Short mmCIF file of C-alpha atoms and ligand atoms in Angstrom, two decimals:
data_model
loop_
_atom_site.label_atom_id
_atom_site.label_comp_id
_atom_site.label_asym_id
_atom_site.label_seq_id
_atom_site.Cartn_x
_atom_site.Cartn_y
_atom_site.Cartn_z
CA MET A 1 -7.47 -27.25 13.99
CA SER A 2 -7.79 -31.09 13.70
CA ASP A 3 -5.33 -33.66 12.51
CA ASN A 4 -7.54 -34.23 9.48
CA VAL A 5 -6.19 -33.42 6.00
CA ILE A 6 -7.70 -33.78 2.57
CA ILE A 7 -5.69 -35.54 -0.07
CA ILE A 8 -6.29 -34.35 -3.59
CA ARG A 9 -5.48 -36.52 -6.75
CA TYR A 10 -5.50 -34.88 -10.10
CA GLY A 11 -6.70 -36.60 -13.25
CA GLU A 12 -5.77 -36.52 -16.92
CA VAL A 13 -3.36 -33.56 -16.45
CA TYR A 14 -0.66 -36.13 -15.54
CA LEU A 15 -0.63 -37.33 -19.11
CA LYS A 16 0.59 -34.06 -20.39
CA GLY A 17 4.32 -34.74 -20.62
CA LYS A 18 6.35 -31.70 -21.49
CA ASN A 19 3.36 -29.39 -21.01
CA PHE A 20 2.61 -30.73 -17.55
CA SER A 21 3.73 -27.67 -15.57
CA TYR A 22 1.60 -25.34 -17.77
CA PHE A 23 -1.53 -27.39 -16.98
CA GLU A 24 -0.51 -27.96 -13.36
CA ASN A 25 0.15 -24.26 -12.62
CA ILE A 26 -3.38 -23.38 -13.93
CA LEU A 27 -4.90 -26.19 -11.80
CA LYS A 28 -3.07 -24.95 -8.70
CA ASP A 29 -4.40 -21.38 -9.29
CA ASN A 30 -7.89 -22.72 -9.71
CA ILE A 31 -7.76 -24.63 -6.46
CA ARG A 32 -6.33 -21.62 -4.66
CA ALA A 33 -9.12 -19.44 -6.07
CA LYS A 34 -11.70 -21.99 -5.09
CA LEU A 35 -10.60 -22.23 -1.51
CA ASP A 36 -10.26 -18.41 -1.15
CA GLY A 37 -11.80 -17.25 2.09
CA ILE A 38 -11.31 -20.56 3.87
CA ASP A 39 -8.52 -20.64 6.56
CA CYS A 40 -6.33 -23.63 5.54
CA SER A 41 -2.87 -24.40 4.05
CA LEU A 42 -2.32 -26.03 0.73
CA TYR A 43 0.64 -28.26 -0.04
CA PHE A 44 1.38 -29.13 -3.60
CA GLY A 45 3.44 -32.25 -3.90
CA ARG A 46 4.31 -34.45 -6.87
CA GLY A 47 1.25 -36.53 -7.74
CA ARG A 48 -0.77 -35.43 -4.79
CA TYR A 49 -1.92 -32.21 -3.21
CA VAL A 50 -2.92 -31.82 0.39
CA VAL A 51 -5.16 -29.39 2.30
CA LYS A 52 -4.00 -29.02 5.85
CA GLU A 53 -4.58 -27.04 8.95
CA TYR A 54 -8.25 -26.26 8.48
CA ASP A 55 -10.92 -26.05 11.00
CA ILE A 56 -12.91 -29.31 11.03
CA SER A 57 -16.17 -27.33 10.70
CA ASP A 58 -15.01 -26.18 7.20
CA GLU A 59 -14.24 -29.72 5.99
CA ASP A 60 -17.54 -30.29 4.18
CA GLU A 61 -17.33 -26.88 2.44
CA ILE A 62 -13.83 -27.60 1.30
CA ILE A 63 -14.80 -30.86 -0.21
CA ARG A 64 -17.92 -29.30 -1.76
CA ARG A 65 -15.88 -26.70 -3.45
CA LEU A 66 -12.98 -29.04 -4.54
CA LYS A 67 -15.49 -31.30 -6.31
CA GLN A 68 -16.30 -28.35 -8.61
CA VAL A 69 -12.65 -27.99 -9.77
CA PHE A 70 -12.11 -29.45 -13.19
CA GLY A 71 -8.84 -31.53 -13.47
CA LEU A 72 -9.29 -33.21 -10.09
CA HIS A 73 -9.83 -37.05 -10.08
CA SER A 74 -10.58 -37.81 -6.43
CA LEU A 75 -10.17 -36.73 -2.74
CA SER A 76 -9.61 -38.66 0.48
CA ILE A 77 -10.24 -37.40 3.96
CA ALA A 78 -7.18 -38.53 5.95
CA LYS A 79 -5.70 -38.56 9.39
CA ARG A 80 -2.14 -37.02 9.65
CA CYS A 81 0.52 -38.28 11.96
CA GLY A 82 4.37 -38.31 12.03
CA TYR A 83 6.87 -41.04 11.15
CA ASP A 84 6.88 -42.70 14.59
CA ILE A 85 5.60 -46.29 14.08
CA ASP A 86 3.83 -46.43 17.43
CA GLU A 87 1.86 -43.33 16.51
CA ILE A 88 0.99 -44.70 13.19
CA ALA A 89 -0.17 -47.94 14.79
CA THR A 90 -2.34 -46.14 17.35
CA LYS A 91 -4.10 -44.34 14.46
CA CYS A 92 -4.55 -47.57 12.65
CA VAL A 93 -6.22 -49.12 15.69
CA GLU A 94 -8.43 -46.08 16.13
CA MET A 95 -9.56 -46.06 12.48
CA SER A 96 -10.17 -49.77 12.08
CA PRO A 97 -13.55 -51.36 12.75
CA ASP A 98 -13.99 -53.74 15.63
CA ASN A 99 -14.99 -56.76 13.56
CA GLY A 100 -14.98 -58.26 10.10
CA THR A 101 -11.99 -58.41 7.81
CA PHE A 102 -9.33 -55.83 7.01
CA ARG A 103 -6.01 -55.08 5.44
CA ILE A 104 -3.38 -52.43 5.59
CA THR A 105 -2.05 -50.97 2.27
CA THR A 106 1.07 -48.90 2.67
CA HIS A 107 2.47 -46.62 -0.04
CA ARG A 108 5.88 -45.34 0.68
CA SER A 109 6.78 -42.32 -1.43
CA TYR A 110 9.34 -41.54 1.19
CA LYS A 111 11.83 -44.35 0.24
CA LYS A 112 14.22 -43.76 3.22
CA TYR A 113 11.65 -44.85 5.68
CA PRO A 114 13.25 -47.75 7.62
CA LEU A 115 10.56 -50.31 6.92
CA ASP A 116 9.34 -51.06 3.36
CA SER A 117 5.70 -51.28 2.42
CA MET A 118 5.35 -55.03 3.04
CA GLN A 119 7.05 -54.75 6.41
CA MET A 120 4.78 -51.84 7.33
CA ASN A 121 1.66 -53.72 6.31
CA ARG A 122 2.67 -56.61 8.59
CA ALA A 123 3.78 -54.56 11.55
CA LEU A 124 0.68 -52.35 11.59
CA GLY A 125 -1.64 -55.27 10.79
CA GLU A 126 -0.27 -57.23 13.85
CA LYS A 127 -0.85 -54.25 16.17
CA VAL A 128 -4.46 -53.89 14.93
CA ILE A 129 -5.25 -57.55 15.41
CA ALA A 130 -3.66 -57.57 18.87
CA ALA A 131 -6.07 -54.75 19.82
CA LYS A 132 -9.16 -56.09 18.16
CA GLN A 133 -9.92 -59.91 18.64
CA ASN A 134 -12.93 -59.94 16.31
CA LEU A 135 -11.09 -58.50 13.36
CA SER A 136 -9.15 -60.73 10.87
CA VAL A 137 -6.92 -60.12 7.90
CA ASP A 138 -8.09 -60.66 4.34
CA LEU A 139 -5.69 -59.41 1.75
CA HIS A 140 -7.93 -60.13 -1.24
CA SER A 141 -11.32 -58.74 -0.50
CA PRO A 142 -11.38 -57.13 2.87
CA ASP A 143 -14.40 -55.40 4.33
CA TYR A 144 -12.11 -52.49 5.38
CA ASN A 145 -8.88 -51.27 3.52
CA LEU A 146 -6.80 -48.83 5.49
CA GLN A 147 -4.33 -47.03 3.22
CA VAL A 148 -1.12 -45.67 4.81
CA ASP A 149 0.76 -43.06 2.79
CA ILE A 150 4.29 -42.34 4.06
CA ARG A 151 5.26 -38.94 2.37
CA ASP A 152 8.37 -36.84 2.20
CA GLY A 153 8.69 -34.21 4.81
CA GLY A 154 7.62 -36.15 7.87
CA ASP A 155 3.95 -36.74 7.20
CA VAL A 156 2.07 -39.94 7.18
CA TYR A 157 -1.57 -39.99 6.00
CA LEU A 158 -4.03 -42.73 6.80
CA TYR A 159 -7.39 -42.98 4.95
CA ASP A 160 -10.12 -45.41 4.11
CA ASN A 161 -12.23 -43.39 1.67
CA SER A 162 -12.18 -42.01 -1.92
CA ILE A 163 -14.55 -39.21 -3.14
CA SER A 164 -14.93 -38.79 -6.87
CA CYS A 165 -14.31 -35.37 -8.35
CA ALA A 166 -15.46 -33.69 -11.47
CA GLY A 167 -12.61 -34.97 -13.71
CA GLY A 168 -11.76 -33.16 -16.96
CA MET A 169 -9.10 -30.61 -17.65
CA PRO A 170 -8.29 -27.41 -15.60
CA SER A 171 -10.47 -24.41 -16.50
CA GLY A 172 -8.61 -22.04 -18.74
CA THR A 173 -6.49 -24.64 -20.52
CA GLY A 174 -8.93 -25.49 -23.36
CA GLY A 175 -9.45 -22.30 -25.22
CA HIS A 176 -12.37 -19.85 -24.94
CA GLY A 177 -15.89 -20.50 -26.22
CA LEU A 178 -19.10 -18.54 -26.47
CA LEU A 179 -21.98 -20.45 -24.83
CA LEU A 180 -25.49 -19.64 -25.98
CA LEU A 181 -27.21 -19.85 -22.70
CA SER A 182 -31.05 -19.98 -22.62
CA GLY A 183 -33.14 -20.53 -19.51
CA GLY A 184 -33.62 -24.18 -20.44
CA ILE A 185 -32.27 -27.43 -19.24
CA ASP A 186 -29.89 -28.19 -22.11
CA SER A 187 -27.61 -25.17 -22.59
CA PRO A 188 -26.13 -25.07 -19.05
CA VAL A 189 -25.27 -28.75 -19.48
CA ALA A 190 -23.67 -28.04 -22.86
CA GLY A 191 -21.52 -25.34 -21.17
CA TYR A 192 -20.55 -27.63 -18.34
CA MET A 193 -19.47 -30.33 -20.86
CA LEU A 194 -16.99 -28.09 -22.67
CA ALA A 195 -15.91 -26.39 -19.42
CA LYS A 196 -15.14 -29.83 -18.25
CA ARG A 197 -12.55 -30.10 -21.06
CA GLY A 198 -10.91 -26.90 -19.81
CA MET A 199 -12.71 -24.41 -21.97
CA ARG A 200 -13.12 -20.92 -20.58
CA LEU A 201 -16.72 -19.72 -21.33
CA THR A 202 -18.49 -16.50 -22.07
CA ALA A 203 -22.33 -16.88 -21.84
CA LEU A 204 -24.50 -15.06 -24.24
CA HIS A 205 -28.19 -14.83 -23.45
CA PHE A 206 -30.85 -13.46 -25.79
CA HIS A 207 -34.17 -12.05 -24.59
CA SER A 208 -37.13 -10.36 -26.11
CA TYR A 209 -38.04 -7.87 -23.42
CA PRO A 210 -40.85 -6.82 -23.07
CA TYR A 211 -42.29 -10.01 -24.73
CA THR A 212 -40.19 -12.03 -22.25
CA SER A 213 -40.08 -10.80 -18.65
CA GLU A 214 -37.16 -9.53 -16.43
CA ALA A 215 -37.66 -12.85 -14.51
CA ALA A 216 -36.81 -14.85 -17.52
CA LYS A 217 -33.53 -13.01 -17.92
CA ASP A 218 -32.91 -13.36 -14.19
CA LYS A 219 -33.35 -17.12 -14.51
CA ALA A 220 -30.51 -17.23 -17.14
CA ILE A 221 -28.38 -15.13 -14.89
CA THR A 222 -29.05 -17.63 -12.02
CA LEU A 223 -28.07 -20.44 -14.27
CA ALA A 224 -24.85 -18.65 -15.19
CA HIS A 225 -24.08 -18.23 -11.43
CA LYS A 226 -24.58 -21.98 -10.99
CA LEU A 227 -22.32 -22.74 -14.00
CA LYS A 228 -19.68 -20.40 -12.60
CA ASN A 229 -19.24 -22.74 -9.68
CA TYR A 230 -17.45 -24.90 -12.30
CA CYS A 231 -16.24 -22.22 -14.65
CA PRO A 232 -14.32 -19.68 -12.61
CA TYR A 233 -13.72 -17.40 -15.56
CA LEU A 234 -17.32 -17.23 -16.80
CA ASN A 235 -18.58 -13.84 -18.09
CA MET A 236 -22.04 -13.15 -19.31
CA LYS A 237 -23.67 -10.87 -21.85
CA CYS A 238 -27.23 -10.22 -22.79
CA VAL A 239 -28.59 -9.09 -26.16
CA SER A 240 -32.15 -8.12 -27.01
CA LEU A 241 -33.79 -9.79 -30.08
CA THR A 242 -36.99 -7.86 -29.76
CA LYS A 243 -36.55 -5.62 -32.83
CA ILE A 244 -35.32 -8.48 -34.92
CA GLN A 245 -38.21 -10.67 -34.03
CA GLU A 246 -40.72 -7.90 -34.74
CA THR A 247 -39.11 -7.34 -38.06
CA ILE A 248 -39.18 -10.95 -39.11
CA HIS A 249 -42.77 -11.24 -37.90
CA LYS A 250 -43.79 -8.20 -40.00
CA ASN A 251 -41.92 -9.25 -43.19
CA CYS A 252 -41.64 -13.02 -43.40
CA LYS A 253 -43.88 -16.13 -43.47
CA PRO A 254 -44.86 -17.21 -39.97
CA ASN A 255 -43.48 -20.73 -40.23
CA TYR A 256 -40.05 -19.31 -40.95
CA MET A 257 -39.84 -17.46 -37.57
CA ILE A 258 -37.80 -19.88 -35.65
CA THR A 259 -35.25 -20.67 -38.50
CA LEU A 260 -34.79 -16.97 -39.23
CA VAL A 261 -34.37 -15.99 -35.49
CA ARG A 262 -31.88 -18.70 -35.02
CA ARG A 263 -29.81 -17.52 -38.03
CA PHE A 264 -29.82 -14.10 -36.45
CA MET A 265 -28.73 -15.53 -33.17
CA MET A 266 -25.85 -17.28 -34.80
CA ARG A 267 -24.71 -14.20 -36.68
CA ILE A 268 -24.80 -12.15 -33.51
CA ALA A 269 -23.07 -14.90 -31.59
CA GLU A 270 -20.24 -15.03 -34.12
CA ARG A 271 -19.76 -11.25 -33.83
CA VAL A 272 -19.73 -11.46 -30.03
CA ALA A 273 -17.34 -14.40 -30.16
CA LYS A 274 -14.89 -12.59 -32.47
CA SER A 275 -14.83 -9.41 -30.36
CA ASN A 276 -14.26 -11.44 -27.17
CA ASP A 277 -11.63 -13.74 -28.46
CA CYS A 278 -13.84 -16.79 -28.42
CA GLY A 279 -12.85 -19.42 -30.96
CA CYS A 280 -16.12 -21.28 -31.12
CA ILE A 281 -19.83 -21.23 -30.37
CA ILE A 282 -21.43 -23.81 -28.08
CA ASN A 283 -25.15 -24.59 -27.94
CA GLY A 284 -27.40 -27.16 -26.29
CA GLU A 285 -28.88 -28.73 -29.45
CA SER A 286 -29.72 -32.44 -29.40
CA LEU A 287 -30.58 -34.01 -32.68
CA GLY A 288 -34.30 -34.26 -33.35
CA GLN A 289 -35.29 -32.76 -29.96
CA VAL A 290 -37.43 -30.04 -31.53
CA ALA A 291 -38.08 -28.74 -35.13
CA SER A 292 -35.05 -26.37 -34.97
CA GLN A 293 -32.76 -29.36 -34.27
CA THR A 294 -33.25 -31.56 -37.21
CA LEU A 295 -30.26 -32.04 -39.41
CA GLU A 296 -31.78 -29.70 -42.01
CA SER A 297 -32.54 -26.96 -39.46
CA ILE A 298 -29.00 -27.23 -38.01
CA THR A 299 -27.60 -27.04 -41.49
CA VAL A 300 -29.31 -23.80 -42.37
CA THR A 301 -28.50 -22.10 -39.01
CA ASN A 302 -24.91 -23.31 -39.14
CA ALA A 303 -24.50 -21.94 -42.68
CA VAL A 304 -24.29 -18.31 -41.46
CA VAL A 305 -21.24 -18.68 -39.30
CA SER A 306 -17.62 -19.49 -40.14
CA ILE A 307 -16.23 -20.45 -36.66
CA PRO A 308 -16.78 -24.02 -35.14
CA VAL A 309 -20.05 -24.63 -33.43
CA PHE A 310 -19.76 -27.28 -30.71
CA ARG A 311 -22.94 -29.14 -29.71
CA PRO A 312 -21.87 -31.49 -26.94
CA LEU A 313 -25.39 -32.80 -26.44
CA ILE A 314 -26.07 -33.70 -30.03
CA GLY A 315 -26.26 -37.45 -29.40
CA MET A 316 -27.77 -37.38 -25.94
CA ASP A 317 -31.35 -38.22 -24.78
CA LYS A 318 -33.22 -35.79 -22.60
CA ASP A 319 -32.99 -38.02 -19.60
CA GLU A 320 -29.31 -38.22 -19.83
CA ILE A 321 -29.07 -34.41 -20.08
CA ILE A 322 -31.33 -34.15 -17.08
CA ASP A 323 -29.07 -36.42 -14.99
CA ILE A 324 -26.20 -34.03 -15.56
CA ALA A 325 -28.36 -30.97 -14.91
CA GLN A 326 -29.37 -32.43 -11.60
CA LYS A 327 -25.71 -33.27 -10.76
CA ILE A 328 -24.56 -29.69 -11.48
CA ASP A 329 -27.65 -28.21 -9.72
CA THR A 330 -29.03 -26.32 -12.65
CA PHE A 331 -32.16 -28.48 -13.19
CA ASN A 332 -34.41 -26.95 -10.63
CA THR A 333 -33.80 -23.54 -11.93
CA SER A 334 -34.16 -24.56 -15.56
CA ILE A 335 -37.64 -25.96 -14.95
CA GLU A 336 -39.03 -22.73 -13.43
CA PRO A 337 -41.76 -21.62 -15.90
CA PHE A 338 -40.52 -18.56 -17.62
CA GLU A 339 -40.76 -17.88 -21.34
CA ASP A 340 -37.85 -17.98 -23.63
CA CYS A 341 -37.30 -15.65 -26.61
CA CYS A 342 -37.65 -18.57 -29.00
CA THR A 343 -41.37 -18.86 -27.87
CA VAL A 344 -42.15 -15.30 -28.97
CA PHE A 345 -44.21 -15.21 -32.14
CA LEU A 346 -44.15 -19.02 -32.09
CA PRO A 347 -45.74 -20.35 -35.28
CA ASP A 348 -48.26 -23.14 -35.19
CA TYR A 349 -46.06 -25.18 -37.61
CA PRO A 350 -42.47 -24.43 -37.48
CA LEU A 351 -40.38 -25.70 -40.43
CA ILE A 352 -38.92 -29.10 -39.67
CA LYS A 353 -36.87 -29.43 -42.93
CA PRO A 354 -35.98 -25.83 -44.06
CA GLU A 355 -34.45 -25.42 -47.54
CA ILE A 356 -31.61 -22.95 -47.65
CA ALA A 357 -32.87 -21.24 -50.90
CA LYS A 358 -36.24 -20.58 -49.46
CA VAL A 359 -34.82 -19.39 -46.15
CA GLU A 360 -32.54 -16.95 -47.94
CA GLU A 361 -35.49 -15.64 -49.99
CA GLN A 362 -37.52 -14.98 -46.75
CA GLU A 363 -34.45 -13.34 -45.27
CA SER A 364 -34.05 -11.09 -48.27
CA ARG A 365 -37.26 -9.40 -47.27
CA ILE A 366 -35.52 -7.85 -44.30
CA GLU A 367 -33.63 -5.07 -46.04
CA ASN A 368 -31.84 -3.59 -42.96
CA TYR A 369 -30.58 -6.80 -41.28
CA ASN A 370 -27.10 -5.66 -40.84
CA GLU A 371 -28.33 -2.55 -39.15
CA LEU A 372 -30.54 -4.59 -36.98
CA ILE A 373 -27.58 -6.74 -35.84
CA ASP A 374 -25.50 -3.64 -35.22
CA ASP A 375 -28.23 -2.10 -33.14
CA ALA A 376 -28.69 -5.33 -31.06
CA LEU A 377 -24.93 -5.42 -30.43
CA SER A 378 -24.65 -1.75 -29.50
CA ALA A 379 -27.25 -2.25 -26.78
CA MET A 380 -25.57 -5.41 -25.50
CA GLU A 381 -25.49 -5.64 -21.68
CA ILE A 382 -22.64 -7.02 -19.51
CA VAL A 383 -23.85 -9.00 -16.46
CA GLU A 384 -21.59 -9.02 -13.40
CA LEU A 385 -21.33 -12.46 -12.02
CA ASN A 386 -20.04 -13.19 -8.51
CA TYR A 387 -17.73 -16.16 -7.80
P1 ATP B 401 -32.51 -25.30 -23.79
O1 ATP B 401 -33.01 -26.24 -22.76
O2 ATP B 401 -31.02 -25.12 -23.74
O3 ATP B 401 -33.22 -23.96 -23.80
P2 ATP B 401 -34.10 -26.23 -25.97
O4 ATP B 401 -34.30 -27.59 -26.12
O5 ATP B 401 -35.10 -25.30 -25.42
O6 ATP B 401 -32.73 -26.00 -25.20
P3 ATP B 401 -33.99 -24.45 -28.30
O7 ATP B 401 -34.88 -23.45 -27.63
O8 ATP B 401 -34.19 -24.91 -29.66
O9 ATP B 401 -33.74 -25.76 -27.44
O10 ATP B 401 -32.45 -23.92 -28.22
C1 ATP B 401 -31.40 -24.68 -28.71
C2 ATP B 401 -30.10 -23.98 -28.17
O11 ATP B 401 -30.03 -22.65 -28.71
C3 ATP B 401 -30.13 -23.85 -26.66
O12 ATP B 401 -29.63 -25.00 -26.16
C4 ATP B 401 -29.16 -22.69 -26.56
O13 ATP B 401 -27.79 -22.99 -26.72
C5 ATP B 401 -29.56 -21.83 -27.69
N1 ATP B 401 -30.66 -20.87 -27.25
C6 ATP B 401 -31.96 -20.94 -27.28
N2 ATP B 401 -32.55 -19.92 -26.70
C7 ATP B 401 -31.57 -19.10 -26.38
C8 ATP B 401 -31.58 -17.83 -25.68
N3 ATP B 401 -32.67 -17.18 -25.34
N4 ATP B 401 -30.34 -17.24 -25.43
C9 ATP B 401 -29.20 -17.87 -25.77
N5 ATP B 401 -29.27 -19.06 -26.34
C10 ATP B 401 -30.37 -19.70 -26.67
MG1 MG B 402 -34.50 -23.10 -24.96
#
């Protein structure tokens, strides 16, 4: 065990007023679950949490995992010592560089400590200068700023770094949504964005086996696993659209294919949402990206559902979406070349501006459409995801 500790700061949760403890308890549970299997102790103080007593070889892994916990603002790797001023000063000397400019910034949450923050800054600063002739004090823009945190309970933490975390709200505090997860770049990012606001997700993937391969489904499952790093409560379900697509292909005009498939997807999604207590559907649509994402197309697909549909990427450019996909490590999987069910029976000229009356007329050619939906749902698969 080393004398290193990791200081954790939470983000927006602190604005929660009377509901603070509800949000905080979920955040604490999520941190505990995330660090499960790593030998360490967790201390939950007011305003700050601390990971202590871990093996130094686990430090990078602890940080990697904590950066995936929504609700956390930043981390600092710190050295721990006791209240003895000589011990603190020795650590300050060890940590400070040999030349350039520096300052000490003391925070004293333990108010009974005999020296106040200003006195500590001065006393520690003098010891550092005495030990390092080429180092001088600059209070305004120092090259090096050493923070000294005097905490209740006998601990002092010294740190000079801050690592940004994922931000957002703790997973499980923002309702439950059904994410339409394809194998593409956009939908994992859409899920990430709502998960960031605390939403618990269930992922629904559509495939058209055997027109789409097992590998295409596996790709979506891999994406769900990557998303689960951020969404501890993620579940996944898969539904086959094969029969529905064959029926549309046989009965309707080719250029209505995508519009009609998407309306079926939405109807199925609403049924799955309702039976799994999801209050909304989430998809990765971005305005104008493809024919099915014009305002007119979105209007006709949205018309078949009565629960909210969230499209967190609607105003984003592809390169902005890709930046997030890279950050959350889904991009390389998303660009693997496997077919999506939307590409089965793809027409040469999909409708860009579908009209609802004409779409309904095409749909009326499918007599057994409720039966098709029931059959697809009764064959729904549940995918086990590891965390
Ligand atoms: P993505 O990169 O997410 O696949 P896309 O640009 O390929 O998006 P579309 O194929 O039109 O766009 O799909 C729009 C949205 O519809 C997707 O972001 C996703 O939410 C949903 N969707 C598409 N295909 C599937 C599928 N096979 N299973 C579940 N949802 C899907
Ligand atoms: Mg897609």
